[in-house]
Short mmCIF file of C-alpha atoms and ligand atoms in Angstrom, two decimals:
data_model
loop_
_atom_site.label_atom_id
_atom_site.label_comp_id
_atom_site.label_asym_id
_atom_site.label_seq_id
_atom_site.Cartn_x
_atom_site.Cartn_y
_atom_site.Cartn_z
CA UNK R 18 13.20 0.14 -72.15
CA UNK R 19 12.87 -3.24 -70.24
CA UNK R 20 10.69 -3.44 -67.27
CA UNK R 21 12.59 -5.88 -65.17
CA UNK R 22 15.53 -5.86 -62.55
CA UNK R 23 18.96 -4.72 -64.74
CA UNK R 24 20.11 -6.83 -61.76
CA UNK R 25 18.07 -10.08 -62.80
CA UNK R 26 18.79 -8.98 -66.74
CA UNK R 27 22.31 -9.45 -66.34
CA UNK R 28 22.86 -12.60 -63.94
CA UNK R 29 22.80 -16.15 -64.68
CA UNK R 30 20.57 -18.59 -62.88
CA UNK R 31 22.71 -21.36 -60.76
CA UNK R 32 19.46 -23.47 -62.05
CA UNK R 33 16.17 -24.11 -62.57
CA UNK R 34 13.94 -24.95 -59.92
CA UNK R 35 10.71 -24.71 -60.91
CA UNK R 36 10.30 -28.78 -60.52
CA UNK R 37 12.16 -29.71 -57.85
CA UNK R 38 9.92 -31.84 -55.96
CA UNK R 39 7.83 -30.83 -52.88
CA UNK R 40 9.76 -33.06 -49.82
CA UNK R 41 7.03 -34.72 -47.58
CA UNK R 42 8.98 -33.62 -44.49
CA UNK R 43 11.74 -31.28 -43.36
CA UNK R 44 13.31 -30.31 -40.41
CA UNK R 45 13.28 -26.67 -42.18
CA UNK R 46 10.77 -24.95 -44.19
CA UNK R 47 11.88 -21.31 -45.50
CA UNK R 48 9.49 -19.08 -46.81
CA UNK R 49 10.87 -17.11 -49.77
CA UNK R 50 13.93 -16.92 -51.70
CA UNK R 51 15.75 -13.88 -51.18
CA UNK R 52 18.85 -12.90 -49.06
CA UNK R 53 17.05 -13.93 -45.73
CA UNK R 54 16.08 -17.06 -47.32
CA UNK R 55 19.24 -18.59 -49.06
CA UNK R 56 21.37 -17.83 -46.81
CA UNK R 57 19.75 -19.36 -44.04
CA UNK R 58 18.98 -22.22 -46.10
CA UNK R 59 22.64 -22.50 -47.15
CA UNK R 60 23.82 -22.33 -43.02
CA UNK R 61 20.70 -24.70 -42.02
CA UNK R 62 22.50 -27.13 -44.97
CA UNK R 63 25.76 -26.80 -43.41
CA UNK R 64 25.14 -27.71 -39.82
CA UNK R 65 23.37 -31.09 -41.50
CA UNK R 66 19.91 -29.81 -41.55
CA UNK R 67 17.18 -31.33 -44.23
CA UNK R 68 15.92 -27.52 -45.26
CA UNK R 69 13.61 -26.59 -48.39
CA UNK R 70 13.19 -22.90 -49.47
CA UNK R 71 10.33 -22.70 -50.75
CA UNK R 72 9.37 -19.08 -53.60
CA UNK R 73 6.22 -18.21 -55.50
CA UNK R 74 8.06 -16.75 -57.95
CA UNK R 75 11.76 -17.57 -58.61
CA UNK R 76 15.04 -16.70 -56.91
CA UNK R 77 15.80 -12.77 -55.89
CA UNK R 78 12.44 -12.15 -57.47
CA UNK R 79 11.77 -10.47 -54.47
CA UNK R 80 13.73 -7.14 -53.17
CA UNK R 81 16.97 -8.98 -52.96
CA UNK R 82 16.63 -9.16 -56.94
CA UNK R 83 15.67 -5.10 -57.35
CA UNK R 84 17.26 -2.94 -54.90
CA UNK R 85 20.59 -0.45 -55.38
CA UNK R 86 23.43 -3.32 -54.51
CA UNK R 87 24.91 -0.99 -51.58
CA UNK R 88 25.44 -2.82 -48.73
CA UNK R 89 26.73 -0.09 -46.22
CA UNK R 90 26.95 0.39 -42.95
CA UNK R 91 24.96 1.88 -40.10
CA UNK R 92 21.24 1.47 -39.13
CA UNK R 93 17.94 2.62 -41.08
CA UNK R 94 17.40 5.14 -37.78
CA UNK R 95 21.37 6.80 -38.48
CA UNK R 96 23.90 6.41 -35.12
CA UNK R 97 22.48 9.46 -32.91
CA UNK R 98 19.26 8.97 -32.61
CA UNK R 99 20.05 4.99 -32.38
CA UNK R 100 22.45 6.43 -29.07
CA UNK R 101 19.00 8.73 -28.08
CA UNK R 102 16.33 5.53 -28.56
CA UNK R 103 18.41 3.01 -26.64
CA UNK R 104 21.72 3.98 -25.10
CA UNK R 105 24.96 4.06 -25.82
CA UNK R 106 25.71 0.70 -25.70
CA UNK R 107 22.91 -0.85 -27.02
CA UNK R 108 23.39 1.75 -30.38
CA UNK R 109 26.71 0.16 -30.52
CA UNK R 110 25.62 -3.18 -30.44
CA UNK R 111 23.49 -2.37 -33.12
CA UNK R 112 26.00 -0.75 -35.47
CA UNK R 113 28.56 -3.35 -35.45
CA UNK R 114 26.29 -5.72 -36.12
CA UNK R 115 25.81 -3.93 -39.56
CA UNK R 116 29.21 -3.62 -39.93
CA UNK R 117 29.34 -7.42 -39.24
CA UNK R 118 26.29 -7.58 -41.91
CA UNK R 119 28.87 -6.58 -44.87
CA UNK R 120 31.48 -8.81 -43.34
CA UNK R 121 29.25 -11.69 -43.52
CA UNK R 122 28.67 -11.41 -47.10
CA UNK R 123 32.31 -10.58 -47.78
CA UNK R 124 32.93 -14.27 -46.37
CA UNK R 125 30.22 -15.62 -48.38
CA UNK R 126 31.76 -13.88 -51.44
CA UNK R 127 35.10 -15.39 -50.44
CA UNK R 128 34.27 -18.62 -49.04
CA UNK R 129 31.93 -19.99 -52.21
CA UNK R 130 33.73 -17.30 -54.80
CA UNK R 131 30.71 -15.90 -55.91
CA UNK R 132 31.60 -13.91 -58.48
CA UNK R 133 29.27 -11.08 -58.20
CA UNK R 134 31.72 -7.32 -58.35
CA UNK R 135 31.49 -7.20 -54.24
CA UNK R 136 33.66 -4.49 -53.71
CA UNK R 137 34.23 -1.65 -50.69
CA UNK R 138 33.74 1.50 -52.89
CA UNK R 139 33.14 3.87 -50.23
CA UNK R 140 29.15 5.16 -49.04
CA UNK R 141 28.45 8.96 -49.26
CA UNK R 142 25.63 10.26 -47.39
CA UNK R 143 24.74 13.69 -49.12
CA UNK R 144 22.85 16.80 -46.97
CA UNK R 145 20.34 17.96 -49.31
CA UNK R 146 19.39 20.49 -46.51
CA UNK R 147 22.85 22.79 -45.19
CA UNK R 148 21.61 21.92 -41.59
CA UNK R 149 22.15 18.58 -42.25
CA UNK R 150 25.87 18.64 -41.91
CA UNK R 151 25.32 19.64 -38.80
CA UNK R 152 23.61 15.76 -38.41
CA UNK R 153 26.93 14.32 -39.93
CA UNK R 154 29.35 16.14 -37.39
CA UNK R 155 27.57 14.75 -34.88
CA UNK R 156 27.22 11.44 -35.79
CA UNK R 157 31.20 11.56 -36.85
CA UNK R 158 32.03 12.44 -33.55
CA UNK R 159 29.65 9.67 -31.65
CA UNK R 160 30.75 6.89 -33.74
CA UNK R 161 34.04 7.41 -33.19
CA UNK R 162 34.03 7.87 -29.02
CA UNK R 163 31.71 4.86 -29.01
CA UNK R 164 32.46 2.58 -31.93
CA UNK R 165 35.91 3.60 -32.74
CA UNK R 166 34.59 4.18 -36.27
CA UNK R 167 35.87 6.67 -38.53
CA UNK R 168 34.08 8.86 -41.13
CA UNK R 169 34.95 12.05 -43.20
CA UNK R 170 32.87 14.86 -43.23
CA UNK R 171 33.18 16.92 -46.67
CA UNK R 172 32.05 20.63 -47.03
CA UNK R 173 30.31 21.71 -49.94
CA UNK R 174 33.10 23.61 -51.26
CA UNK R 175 35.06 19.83 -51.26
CA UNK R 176 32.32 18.27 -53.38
CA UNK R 177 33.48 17.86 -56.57
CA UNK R 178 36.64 15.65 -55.50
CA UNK R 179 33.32 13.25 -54.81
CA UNK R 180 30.62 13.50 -57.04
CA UNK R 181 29.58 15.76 -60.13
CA UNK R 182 26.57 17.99 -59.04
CA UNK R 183 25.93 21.31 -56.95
CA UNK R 184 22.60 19.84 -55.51
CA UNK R 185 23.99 18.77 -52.42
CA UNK R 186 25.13 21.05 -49.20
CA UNK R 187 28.15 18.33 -48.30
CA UNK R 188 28.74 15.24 -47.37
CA UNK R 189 29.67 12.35 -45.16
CA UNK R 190 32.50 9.46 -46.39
CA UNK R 191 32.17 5.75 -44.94
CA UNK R 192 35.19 4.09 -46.54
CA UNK R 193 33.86 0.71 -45.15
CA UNK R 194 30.40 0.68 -47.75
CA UNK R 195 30.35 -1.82 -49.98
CA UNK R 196 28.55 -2.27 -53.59
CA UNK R 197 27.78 -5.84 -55.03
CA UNK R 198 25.89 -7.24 -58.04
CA UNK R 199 23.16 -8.32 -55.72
CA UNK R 200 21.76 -10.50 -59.22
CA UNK R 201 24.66 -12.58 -59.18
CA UNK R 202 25.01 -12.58 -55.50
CA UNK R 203 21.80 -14.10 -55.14
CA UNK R 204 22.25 -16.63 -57.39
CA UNK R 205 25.35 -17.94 -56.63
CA UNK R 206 23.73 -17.94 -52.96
CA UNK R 207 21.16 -20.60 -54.20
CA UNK R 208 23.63 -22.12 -55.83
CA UNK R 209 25.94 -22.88 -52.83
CA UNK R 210 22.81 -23.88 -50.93
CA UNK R 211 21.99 -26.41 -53.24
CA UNK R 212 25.15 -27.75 -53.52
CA UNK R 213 25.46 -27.63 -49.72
CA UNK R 214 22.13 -29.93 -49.93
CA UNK R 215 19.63 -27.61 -49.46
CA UNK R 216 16.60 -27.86 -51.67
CA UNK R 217 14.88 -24.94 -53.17
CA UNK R 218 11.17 -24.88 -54.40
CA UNK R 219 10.40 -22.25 -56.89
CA UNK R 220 6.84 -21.69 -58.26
CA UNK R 221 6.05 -22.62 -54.73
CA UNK R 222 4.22 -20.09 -53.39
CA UNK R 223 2.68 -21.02 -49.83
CA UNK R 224 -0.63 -20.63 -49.19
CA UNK R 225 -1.27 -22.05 -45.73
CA UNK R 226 0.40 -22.36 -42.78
CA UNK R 227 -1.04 -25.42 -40.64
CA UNK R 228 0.11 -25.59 -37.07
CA UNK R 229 0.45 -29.42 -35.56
CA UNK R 230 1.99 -28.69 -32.15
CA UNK R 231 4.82 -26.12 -31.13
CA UNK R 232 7.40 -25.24 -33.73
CA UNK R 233 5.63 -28.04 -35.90
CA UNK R 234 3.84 -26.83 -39.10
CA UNK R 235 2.36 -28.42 -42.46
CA UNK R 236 3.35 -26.25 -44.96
CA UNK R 237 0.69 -26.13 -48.13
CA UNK R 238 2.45 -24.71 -51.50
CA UNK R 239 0.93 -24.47 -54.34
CA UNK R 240 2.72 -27.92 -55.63
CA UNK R 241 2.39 -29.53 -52.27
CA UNK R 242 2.24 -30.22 -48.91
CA UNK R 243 5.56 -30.14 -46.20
CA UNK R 244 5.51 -31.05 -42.99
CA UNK R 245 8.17 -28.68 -41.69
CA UNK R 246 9.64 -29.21 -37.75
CA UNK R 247 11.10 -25.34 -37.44
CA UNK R 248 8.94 -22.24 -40.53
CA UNK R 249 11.23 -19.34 -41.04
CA UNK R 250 9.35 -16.56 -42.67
CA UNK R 251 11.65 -14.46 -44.74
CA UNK R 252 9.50 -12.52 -46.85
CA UNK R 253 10.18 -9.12 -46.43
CA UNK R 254 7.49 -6.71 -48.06
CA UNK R 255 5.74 -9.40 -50.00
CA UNK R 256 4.47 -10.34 -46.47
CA UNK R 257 0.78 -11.33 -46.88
CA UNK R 258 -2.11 -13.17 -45.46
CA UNK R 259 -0.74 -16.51 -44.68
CA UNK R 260 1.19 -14.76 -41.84
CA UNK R 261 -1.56 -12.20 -40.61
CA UNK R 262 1.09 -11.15 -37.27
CA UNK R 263 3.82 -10.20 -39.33
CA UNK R 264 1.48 -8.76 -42.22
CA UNK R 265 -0.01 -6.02 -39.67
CA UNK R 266 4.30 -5.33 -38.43
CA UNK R 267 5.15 -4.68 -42.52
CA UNK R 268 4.86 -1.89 -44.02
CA UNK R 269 5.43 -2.11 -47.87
CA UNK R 270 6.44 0.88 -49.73
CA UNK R 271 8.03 1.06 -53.27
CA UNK R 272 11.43 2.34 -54.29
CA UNK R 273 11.68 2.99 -57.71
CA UNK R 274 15.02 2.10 -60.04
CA UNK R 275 15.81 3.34 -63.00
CA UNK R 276 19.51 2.27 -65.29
CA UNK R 277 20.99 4.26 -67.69
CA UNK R 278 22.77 2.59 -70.90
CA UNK R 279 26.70 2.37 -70.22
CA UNK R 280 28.36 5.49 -70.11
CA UNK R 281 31.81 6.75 -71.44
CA UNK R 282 34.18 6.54 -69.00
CA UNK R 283 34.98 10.04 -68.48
CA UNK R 284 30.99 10.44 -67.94
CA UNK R 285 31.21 8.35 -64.84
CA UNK R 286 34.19 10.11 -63.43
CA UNK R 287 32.30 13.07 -63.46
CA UNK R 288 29.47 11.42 -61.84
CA UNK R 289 31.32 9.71 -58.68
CA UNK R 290 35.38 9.50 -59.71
CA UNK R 291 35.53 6.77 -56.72
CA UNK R 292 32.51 4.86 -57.52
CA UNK R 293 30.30 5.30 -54.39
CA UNK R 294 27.61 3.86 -53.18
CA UNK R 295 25.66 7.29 -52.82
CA UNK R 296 22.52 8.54 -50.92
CA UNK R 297 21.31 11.57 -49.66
CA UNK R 298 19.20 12.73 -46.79
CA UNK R 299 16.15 13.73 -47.81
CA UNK R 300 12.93 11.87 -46.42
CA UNK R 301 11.82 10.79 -50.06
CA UNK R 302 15.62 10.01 -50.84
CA UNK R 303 17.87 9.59 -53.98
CA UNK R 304 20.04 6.68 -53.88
CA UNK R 305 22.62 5.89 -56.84
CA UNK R 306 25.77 4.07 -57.90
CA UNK R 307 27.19 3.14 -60.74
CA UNK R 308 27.15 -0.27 -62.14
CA UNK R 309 30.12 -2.67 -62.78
CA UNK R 310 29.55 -2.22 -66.46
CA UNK R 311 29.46 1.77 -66.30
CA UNK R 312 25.30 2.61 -66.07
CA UNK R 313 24.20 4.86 -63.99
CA UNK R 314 21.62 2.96 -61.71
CA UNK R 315 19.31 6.24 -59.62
CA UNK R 316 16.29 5.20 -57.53
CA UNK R 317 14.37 6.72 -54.81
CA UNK R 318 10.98 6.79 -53.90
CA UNK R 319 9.61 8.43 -56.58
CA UNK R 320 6.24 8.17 -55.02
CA UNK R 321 4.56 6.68 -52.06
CA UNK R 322 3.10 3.88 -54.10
CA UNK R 323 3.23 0.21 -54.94
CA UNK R 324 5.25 -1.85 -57.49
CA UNK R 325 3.54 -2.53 -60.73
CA UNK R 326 4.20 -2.13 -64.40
CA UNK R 327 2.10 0.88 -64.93
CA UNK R 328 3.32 2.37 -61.32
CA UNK R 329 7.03 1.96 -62.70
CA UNK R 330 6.17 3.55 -65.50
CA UNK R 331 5.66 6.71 -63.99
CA UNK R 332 7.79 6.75 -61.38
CA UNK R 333 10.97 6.19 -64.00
CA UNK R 334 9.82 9.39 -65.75
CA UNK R 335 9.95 11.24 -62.50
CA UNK R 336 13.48 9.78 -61.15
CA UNK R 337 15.06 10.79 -64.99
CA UNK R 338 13.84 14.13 -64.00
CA UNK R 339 15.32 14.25 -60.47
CA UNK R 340 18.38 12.74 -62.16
CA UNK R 341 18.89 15.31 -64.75
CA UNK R 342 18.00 17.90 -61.59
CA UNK R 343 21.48 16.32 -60.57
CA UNK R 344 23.26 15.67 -63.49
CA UNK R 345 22.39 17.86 -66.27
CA UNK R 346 25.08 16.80 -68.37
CA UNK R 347 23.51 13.61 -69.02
CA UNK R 348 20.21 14.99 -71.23
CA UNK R 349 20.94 12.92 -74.25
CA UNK R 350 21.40 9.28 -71.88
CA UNK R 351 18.66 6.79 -72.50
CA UNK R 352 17.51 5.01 -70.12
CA UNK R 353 17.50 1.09 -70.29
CA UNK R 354 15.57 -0.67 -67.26
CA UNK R 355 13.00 1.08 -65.04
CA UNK R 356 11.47 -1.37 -62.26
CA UNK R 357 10.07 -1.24 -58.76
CA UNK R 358 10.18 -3.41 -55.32
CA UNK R 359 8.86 -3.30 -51.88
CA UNK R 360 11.00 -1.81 -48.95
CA UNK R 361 9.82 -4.07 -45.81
CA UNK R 362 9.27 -0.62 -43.02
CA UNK R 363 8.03 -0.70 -39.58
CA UNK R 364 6.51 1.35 -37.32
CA UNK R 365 10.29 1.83 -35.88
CA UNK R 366 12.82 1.29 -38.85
CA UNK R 367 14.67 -1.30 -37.05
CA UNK R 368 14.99 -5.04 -37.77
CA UNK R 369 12.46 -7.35 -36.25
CA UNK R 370 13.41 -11.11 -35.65
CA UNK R 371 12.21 -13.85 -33.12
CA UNK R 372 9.69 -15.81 -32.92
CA UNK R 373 6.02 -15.73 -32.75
CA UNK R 374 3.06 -18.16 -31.71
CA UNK R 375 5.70 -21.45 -33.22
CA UNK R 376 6.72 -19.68 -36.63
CA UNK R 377 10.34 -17.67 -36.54
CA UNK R 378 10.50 -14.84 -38.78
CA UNK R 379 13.28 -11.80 -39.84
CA UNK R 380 11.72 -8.93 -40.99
CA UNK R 381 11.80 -4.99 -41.44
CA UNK R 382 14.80 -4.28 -42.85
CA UNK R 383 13.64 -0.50 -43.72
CA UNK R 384 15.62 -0.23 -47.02
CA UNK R 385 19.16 -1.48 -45.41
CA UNK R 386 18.23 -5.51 -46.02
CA UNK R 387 20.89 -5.84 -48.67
CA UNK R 388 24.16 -7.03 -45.64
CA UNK R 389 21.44 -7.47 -42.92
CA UNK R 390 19.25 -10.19 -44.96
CA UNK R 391 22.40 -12.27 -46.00
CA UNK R 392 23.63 -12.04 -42.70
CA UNK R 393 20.03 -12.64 -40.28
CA UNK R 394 19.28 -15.76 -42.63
CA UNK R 395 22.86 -17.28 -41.05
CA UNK R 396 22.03 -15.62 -37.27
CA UNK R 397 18.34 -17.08 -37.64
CA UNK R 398 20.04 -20.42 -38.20
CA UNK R 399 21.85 -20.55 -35.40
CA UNK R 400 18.43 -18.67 -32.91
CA UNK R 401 16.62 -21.84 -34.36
CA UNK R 402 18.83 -23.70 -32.94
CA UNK R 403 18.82 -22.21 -29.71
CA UNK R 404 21.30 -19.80 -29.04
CA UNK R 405 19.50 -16.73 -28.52
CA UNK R 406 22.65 -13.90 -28.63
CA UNK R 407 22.59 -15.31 -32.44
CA UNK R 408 19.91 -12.77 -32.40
CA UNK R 409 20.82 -9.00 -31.24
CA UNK R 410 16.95 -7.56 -32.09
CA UNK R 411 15.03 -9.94 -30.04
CA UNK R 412 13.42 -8.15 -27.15
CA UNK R 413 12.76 -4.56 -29.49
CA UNK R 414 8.86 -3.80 -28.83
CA UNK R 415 7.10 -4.81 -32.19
CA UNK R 416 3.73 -3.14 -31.95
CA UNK R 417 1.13 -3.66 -34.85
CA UNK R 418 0.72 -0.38 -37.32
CA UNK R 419 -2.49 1.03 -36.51
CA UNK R 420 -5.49 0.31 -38.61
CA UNK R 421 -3.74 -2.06 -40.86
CA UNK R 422 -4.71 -5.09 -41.66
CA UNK R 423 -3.64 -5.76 -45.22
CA UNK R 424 -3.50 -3.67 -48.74
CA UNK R 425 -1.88 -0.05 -46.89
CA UNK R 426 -4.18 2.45 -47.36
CA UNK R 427 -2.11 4.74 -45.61
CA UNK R 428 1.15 5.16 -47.70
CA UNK R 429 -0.69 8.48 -49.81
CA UNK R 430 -0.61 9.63 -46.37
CA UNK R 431 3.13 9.30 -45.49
CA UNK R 432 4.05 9.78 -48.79
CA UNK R 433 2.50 13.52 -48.48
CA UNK R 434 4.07 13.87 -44.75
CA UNK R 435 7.68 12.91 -45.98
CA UNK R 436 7.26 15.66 -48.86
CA UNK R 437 6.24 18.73 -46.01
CA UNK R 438 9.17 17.22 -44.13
CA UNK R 439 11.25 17.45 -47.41
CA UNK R 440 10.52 21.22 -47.81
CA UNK R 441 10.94 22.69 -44.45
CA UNK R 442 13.16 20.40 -42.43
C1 FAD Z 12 13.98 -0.75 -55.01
C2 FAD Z 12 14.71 -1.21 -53.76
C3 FAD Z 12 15.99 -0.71 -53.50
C4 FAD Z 12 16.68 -1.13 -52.35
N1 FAD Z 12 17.99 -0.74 -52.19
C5 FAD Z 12 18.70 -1.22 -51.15
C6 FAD Z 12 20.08 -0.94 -51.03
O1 FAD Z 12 20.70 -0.35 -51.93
N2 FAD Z 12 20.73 -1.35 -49.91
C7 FAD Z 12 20.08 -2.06 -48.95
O2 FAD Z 12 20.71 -2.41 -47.95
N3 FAD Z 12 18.79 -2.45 -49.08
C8 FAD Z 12 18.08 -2.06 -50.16
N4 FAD Z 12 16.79 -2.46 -50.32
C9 FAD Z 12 16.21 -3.41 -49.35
C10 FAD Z 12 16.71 -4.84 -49.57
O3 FAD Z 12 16.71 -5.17 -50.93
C11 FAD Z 12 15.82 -5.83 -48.78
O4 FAD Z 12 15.79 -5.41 -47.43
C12 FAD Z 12 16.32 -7.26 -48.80
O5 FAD Z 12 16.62 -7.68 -50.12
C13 FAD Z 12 15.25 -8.18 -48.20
O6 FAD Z 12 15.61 -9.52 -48.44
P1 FAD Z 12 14.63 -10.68 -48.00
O7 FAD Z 12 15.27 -11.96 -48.39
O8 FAD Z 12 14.28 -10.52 -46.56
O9 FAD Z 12 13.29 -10.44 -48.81
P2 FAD Z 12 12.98 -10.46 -50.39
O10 FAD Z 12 14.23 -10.42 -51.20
O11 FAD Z 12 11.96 -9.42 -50.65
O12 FAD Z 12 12.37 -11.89 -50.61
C14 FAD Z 12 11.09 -12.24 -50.12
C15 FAD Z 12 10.54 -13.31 -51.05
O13 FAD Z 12 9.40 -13.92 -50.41
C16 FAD Z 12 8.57 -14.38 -51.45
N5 FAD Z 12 7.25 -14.66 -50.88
C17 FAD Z 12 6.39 -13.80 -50.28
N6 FAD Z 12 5.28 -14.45 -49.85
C18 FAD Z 12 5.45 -15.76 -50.20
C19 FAD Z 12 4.66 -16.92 -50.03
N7 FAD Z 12 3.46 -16.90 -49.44
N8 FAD Z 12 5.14 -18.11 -50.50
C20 FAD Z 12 6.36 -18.17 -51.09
N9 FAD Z 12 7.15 -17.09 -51.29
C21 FAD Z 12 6.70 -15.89 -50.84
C22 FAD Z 12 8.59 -13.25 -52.46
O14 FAD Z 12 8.19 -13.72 -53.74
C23 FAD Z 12 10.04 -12.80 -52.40
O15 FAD Z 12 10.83 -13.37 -53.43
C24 FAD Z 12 16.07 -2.05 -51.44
C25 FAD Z 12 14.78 -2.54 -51.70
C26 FAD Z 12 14.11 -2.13 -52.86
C27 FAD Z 12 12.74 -2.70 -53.13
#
């Protein structure tokens, strides 16, 4: 079994940039090389801007590199309680701009033909609890008075036209969800950006941020020093010290993936006939999909705990469990790649961009980063360059999570909450 990204396994790098030289100056410095990143690098590069990305590790080593590939609509929060929190209008602002999250990379797709399986399979939301079809109605009927958006609820005794277990109590269709090979996405991303002029600086970790005046920063990496006129931060839940504001707004959790080896094809149309992107409703959730080359990929939260080999480890044994829970049928299926990433949370599970004290950041994508990254790296392009409706989450309190001020102590703590809530909810 491989410990790294299937996702990572399987794509192939637009190029190496381990060397490329450390500019002196830039009107641009972008801190990490994921979604948020490239594809703000690769708008900055457009308008004419001199922009350097620079990455510790390499590109989509981050959560861009290890998530499920669904990019699907609607907010971390779900529609009603977005219409409860801030209005009708406001929740609508916010959906469409997810829905204008997946259209964003659709264009990307198109416009630099990024070969990378980007396809609109369809989401399912699953109710693990019967009284959560009750959440689904409701949401159907809001998003179509106020979006015009249209979803099908399915009753249990539908299921099977959908997917292949009896675990769940029904479900909701989005047509408009979308599944992508985020590995190849990501790469052909940097690749675009480069070609576009941008320069990307792997093995570049930053370790200091230096302000001169304003916007103005000098960037240290470990290969050198920048002197940057505009710092985006786009790192997500590898947020650290350098950045000790936005560290104390992150919080980083792990999801947990685990891929199965390719599966006969009648196998997978038992699984999901139509190829969802599936996930269900349970605090510590299931999400799964199948892959372009017939694996079944099933992550989750296995446990309220951070990435690391020996933390995989463990929490692949536990998601082939829940996974045979679902799909009994597939007892004899090895499993190929188990890994683990950081989901980017806040106190609020909504996106967080603007700017603070000189340095712009876009963070907090709670788990639904894949559409929004790709598509806040181009918005932040255009907020940096002054027009602030680029920019729909500016103005959305931001408060600090108590008590933390780096490694999170807490998680054990939610992690056990999320579990009652599992139970009894
Ligand atoms: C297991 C998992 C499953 C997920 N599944 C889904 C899904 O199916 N759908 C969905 O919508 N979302 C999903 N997400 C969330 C989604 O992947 C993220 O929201 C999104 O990729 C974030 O992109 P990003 O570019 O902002 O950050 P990242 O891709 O995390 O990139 C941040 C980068 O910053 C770098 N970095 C950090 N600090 C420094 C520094 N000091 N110097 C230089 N570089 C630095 C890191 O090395 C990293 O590469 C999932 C996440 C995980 C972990």
């Amino acid at each position: 079994m491989k410990l790294v990204p299937y996702w990572l396994d399987t794509a192939e790098p637009s190029g190496d940039y381990r060397q490329t030289p450390v500019p002196e100056n830039v009107d641009v410095a972008i801190i990490g090389a994921g979604f948020t990143g490239l594809s703000a690098a690769l708008e900055f590069a457009q308008q004419g801007a001199n922009v350097a990305v620079f990455e510790r590790h390499t590109v989509g080593w981050g959560a861009s590199g290890r998530n499920g590939g669904m990019a699907t609509t609607g907010l971390a929060i779900g529609f009603s309680t977005a219409v409860k929190r801030y209005g009708e209008a406001r929740a609508a602002q916010y959906f469409r701009e997810y829905n204008d999250a997946i259209e964003s990379i659709e264009k990307i797709v198109h416009d630099y033909a990024i070969d990378c399986d980007f396809n609109r399979f369809g989401k399912l939301s699953l109710a693990y609890h019967d009284s959560h079809n009750d959440g689904f109605r409701k949401s159907q009927e809001l998003l179509a008075r106020l979006v015009d958006h249209h979803v099908h609820v399915i009753p249990k005794s539908e299921i099977h036209s959908e997917i292949g277990t009896d675990f769940y109590q029904g479900a909701m269709l989005d047509p408009l969800g979308a599944g992508l090979h985020v590995g190849k996405f990501a790469h052909g991303l940097a690749g675009a950006g480069v070609a576009a002029g941008a320069k990307i600086c792997e093995n570049a970790g930053v370790t200091e941020l230096k302000k001169v005046s304003g916007t103005v920063h000098d960037v240290h990496t470990a290969r050198g020093i920048t002197r940057a006129k505009q710092v985006l931060v786009a790192t997500s839940g590898y947020t650290g010290g350098i950045t000790p504001w936005m560290q104390r707004r992150v919080i980083p959790v792990g999801s947990f993936i685990i891929v199965t080896e390719p599966l006969p094809e009648d196998v997978v149309d038992r699984i999901l006939p139509h190829r969802r992107m599936a996930s269900d409703s349970k605090m510590l959730t299931y999400y799964f999909r199948i892959t372009p080359d017939n694996r079944l990929l099933f992550g989750g939260r296995a446990r309220f705990a951070l990435s690391s080999p020996d933390s995989d480890v463990k929490s692949g044994e536990i998601l082939r469990k829940a996974m045979l829970e679902l799909f009994p049928y597939l007892g004899n299926v090895r499993v190929d790649y188990t890994w683990g990433g950081l989901v980017d949370l806040s106190m609020d599970q909504m996106v967080h961009a603007g700017v603070h004290d000189g340095l712009f950041y876009s963070l907090n994508y709670s788990g639904h980063g894949v559409q929004m990254a790709a598509h806040m790296g181009k918005r932040m392009a255009h907020y940096m360059g002054g027009d602030d409706d680029a920019n729909v989450w500016r103005g959305i309190p931001n408060p600090p999570v108590p008590g933390h001020f780096g490694p999170p102590w807490f998680l054990p703590l939610i992690g056990a909450y999320a579990k009652v809530r599992d139970r009894f909810s």
